[in-house]
Short mmCIF file of C-alpha atoms in Angstrom, two decimals:
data_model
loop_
_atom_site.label_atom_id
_atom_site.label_comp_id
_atom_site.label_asym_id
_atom_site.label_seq_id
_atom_site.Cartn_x
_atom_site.Cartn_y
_atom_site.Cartn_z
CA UNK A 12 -30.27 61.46 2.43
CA UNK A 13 -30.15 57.83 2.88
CA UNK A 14 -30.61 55.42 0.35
CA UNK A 15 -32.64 52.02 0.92
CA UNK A 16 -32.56 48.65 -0.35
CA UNK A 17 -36.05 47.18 -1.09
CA UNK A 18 -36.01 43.44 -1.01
CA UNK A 19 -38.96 41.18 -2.60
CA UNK A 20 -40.28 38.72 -1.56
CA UNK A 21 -38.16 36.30 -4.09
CA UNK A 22 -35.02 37.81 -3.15
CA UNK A 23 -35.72 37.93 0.96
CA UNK A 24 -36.14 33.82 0.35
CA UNK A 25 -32.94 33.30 -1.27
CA UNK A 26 -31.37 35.62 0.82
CA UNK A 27 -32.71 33.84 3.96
CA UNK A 28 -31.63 30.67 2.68
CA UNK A 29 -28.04 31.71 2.01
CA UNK A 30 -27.93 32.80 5.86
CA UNK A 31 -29.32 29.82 7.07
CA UNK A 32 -26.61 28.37 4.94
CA UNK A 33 -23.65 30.48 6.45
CA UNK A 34 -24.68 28.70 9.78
CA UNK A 35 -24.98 25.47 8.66
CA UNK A 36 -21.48 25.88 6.96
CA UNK A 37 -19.88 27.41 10.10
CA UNK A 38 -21.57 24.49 12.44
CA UNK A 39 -20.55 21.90 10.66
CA UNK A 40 -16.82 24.05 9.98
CA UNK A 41 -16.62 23.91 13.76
CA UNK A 42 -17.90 21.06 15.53
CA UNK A 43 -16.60 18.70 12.53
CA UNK A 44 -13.89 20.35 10.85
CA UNK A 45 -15.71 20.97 7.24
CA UNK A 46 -16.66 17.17 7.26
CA UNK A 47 -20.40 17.79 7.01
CA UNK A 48 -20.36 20.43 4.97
CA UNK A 49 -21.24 18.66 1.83
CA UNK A 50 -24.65 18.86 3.03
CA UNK A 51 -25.14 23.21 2.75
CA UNK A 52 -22.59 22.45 -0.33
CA UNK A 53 -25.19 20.60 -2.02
CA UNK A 54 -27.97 23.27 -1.18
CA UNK A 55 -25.90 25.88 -2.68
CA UNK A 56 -25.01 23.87 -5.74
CA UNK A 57 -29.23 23.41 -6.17
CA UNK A 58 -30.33 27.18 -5.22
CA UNK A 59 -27.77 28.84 -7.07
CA UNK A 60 -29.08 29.45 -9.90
CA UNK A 61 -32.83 29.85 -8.59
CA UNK A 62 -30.77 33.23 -7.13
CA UNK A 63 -29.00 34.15 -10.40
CA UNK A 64 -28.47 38.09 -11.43
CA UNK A 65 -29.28 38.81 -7.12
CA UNK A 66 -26.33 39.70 -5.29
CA UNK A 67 -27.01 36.46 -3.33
CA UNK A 68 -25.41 34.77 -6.21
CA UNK A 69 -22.26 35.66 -5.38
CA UNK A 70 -22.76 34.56 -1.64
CA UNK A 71 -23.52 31.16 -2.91
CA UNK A 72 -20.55 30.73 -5.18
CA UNK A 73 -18.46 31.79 -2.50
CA UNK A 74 -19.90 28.88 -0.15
CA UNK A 75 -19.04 26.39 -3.15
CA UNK A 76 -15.47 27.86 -3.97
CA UNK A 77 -14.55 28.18 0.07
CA UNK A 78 -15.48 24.81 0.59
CA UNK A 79 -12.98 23.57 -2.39
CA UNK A 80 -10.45 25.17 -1.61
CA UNK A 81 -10.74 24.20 1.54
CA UNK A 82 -10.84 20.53 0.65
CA UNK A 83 -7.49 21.34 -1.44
CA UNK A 84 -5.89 22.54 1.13
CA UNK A 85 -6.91 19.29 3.45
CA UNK A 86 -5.38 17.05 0.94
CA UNK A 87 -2.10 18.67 0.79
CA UNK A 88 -1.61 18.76 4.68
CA UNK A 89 -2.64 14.92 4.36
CA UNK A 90 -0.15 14.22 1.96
CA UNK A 91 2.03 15.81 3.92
CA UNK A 92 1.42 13.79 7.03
CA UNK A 93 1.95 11.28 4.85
CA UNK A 94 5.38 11.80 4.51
CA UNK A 95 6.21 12.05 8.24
CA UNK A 96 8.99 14.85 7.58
CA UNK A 97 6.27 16.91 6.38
CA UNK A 98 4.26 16.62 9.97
CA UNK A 99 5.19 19.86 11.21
CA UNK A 100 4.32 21.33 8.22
CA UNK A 101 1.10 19.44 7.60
CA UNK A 102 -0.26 21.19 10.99
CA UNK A 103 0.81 24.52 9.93
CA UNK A 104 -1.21 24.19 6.19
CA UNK A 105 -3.99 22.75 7.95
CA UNK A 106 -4.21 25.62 10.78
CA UNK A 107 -3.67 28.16 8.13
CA UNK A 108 -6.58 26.57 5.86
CA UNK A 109 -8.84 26.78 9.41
CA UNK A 110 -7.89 30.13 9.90
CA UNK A 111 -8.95 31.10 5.92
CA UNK A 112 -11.87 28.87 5.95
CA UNK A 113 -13.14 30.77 8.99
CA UNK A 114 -12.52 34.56 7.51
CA UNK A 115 -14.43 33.52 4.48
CA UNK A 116 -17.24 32.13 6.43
CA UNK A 117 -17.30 35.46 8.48
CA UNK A 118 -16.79 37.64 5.54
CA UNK A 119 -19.64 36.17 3.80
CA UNK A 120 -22.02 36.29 6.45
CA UNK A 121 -21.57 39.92 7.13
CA UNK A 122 -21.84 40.71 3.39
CA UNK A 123 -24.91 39.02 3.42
CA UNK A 124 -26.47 40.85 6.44
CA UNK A 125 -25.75 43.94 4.81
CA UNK A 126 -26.94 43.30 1.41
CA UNK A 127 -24.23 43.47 -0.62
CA UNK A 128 -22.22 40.37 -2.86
CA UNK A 129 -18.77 39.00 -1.67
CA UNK A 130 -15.88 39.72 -4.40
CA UNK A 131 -16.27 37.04 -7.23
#
C-alpha cells in the first residue's frame, strides 16, 4: 500500500516558489560565487512566513541560514588573505565553504522535490 501526499493549491505555490528559489540560489552560487544571492535571500526572508506550519518552511530557513553561513565563512577566508601567511589557508576555507554551500543547495532541492522538510 502506498501512501500519497496531497498538495493544495496554497502549498503547490509556496512549494513552487521555494524551487524556483533553489535555482536562483544555485545560479547565482555558480556563475557569481553567492554574490547575487541576496536577491532569492530576500524572497525567502518575505515568503517565509506566508509558508509557515508547511514543510516548505523549513526549505526556506535553510536558504536563509546556508546563505549566512556562507557569508561567515567568506569573511574569515578574507581575513585571512588579509594576513598574507594565512593565503594558503584562506583558499582552503573558501573551497571548503564552496564545497558546503553546494551540498546544502543540493540537499535542499532534493528534499523539496520529494516533499519532505530539510533538518532544522
Amino acid at each position: 500500500m502506498s501512501q500519497e501526499i496531497i498538495l493544495d493549491t496554497q502549498l503547490q505555490q509556496t512549494r513552487n516558489l521555494a524551487w524556483w528559489l533553489y535555482l536562483i540560489h544555485g545560479a547565482s552560487f555558480v556563475f557569481s560565487l553567492g554574490a547575487f544571492s541576496f536577491i532569492p535571500l530576500i524572497i525567502n526572508y518575505v515568503k517565509r512566513d506566508e509558508a509557515a506550519g508547511t514543510f516548505v518552511y523549513s526549505h526556506h530557513s535553510w536558504m536563509i541560514r546556508s546563505f549566512w553561513w556562507y557569508v561567515a565563512w567568506i569573511v574569515v577566508g578574507a581575513i585571512l588573505w588579509i594576513t598574507l601567511i594565512g593565503i594558503p589557508l584562506a583558499l582552503v576555507v573558501w573551497g571548503v565553504a564552496w564545497l558546503w554551500k553546494a551540498y546544502r543547495l543540493l540537499r535542499g532541492f532534493l528534499d523539496l522535490n520529494n516533499n519532505k522538510p530539510v533538518p532544522m
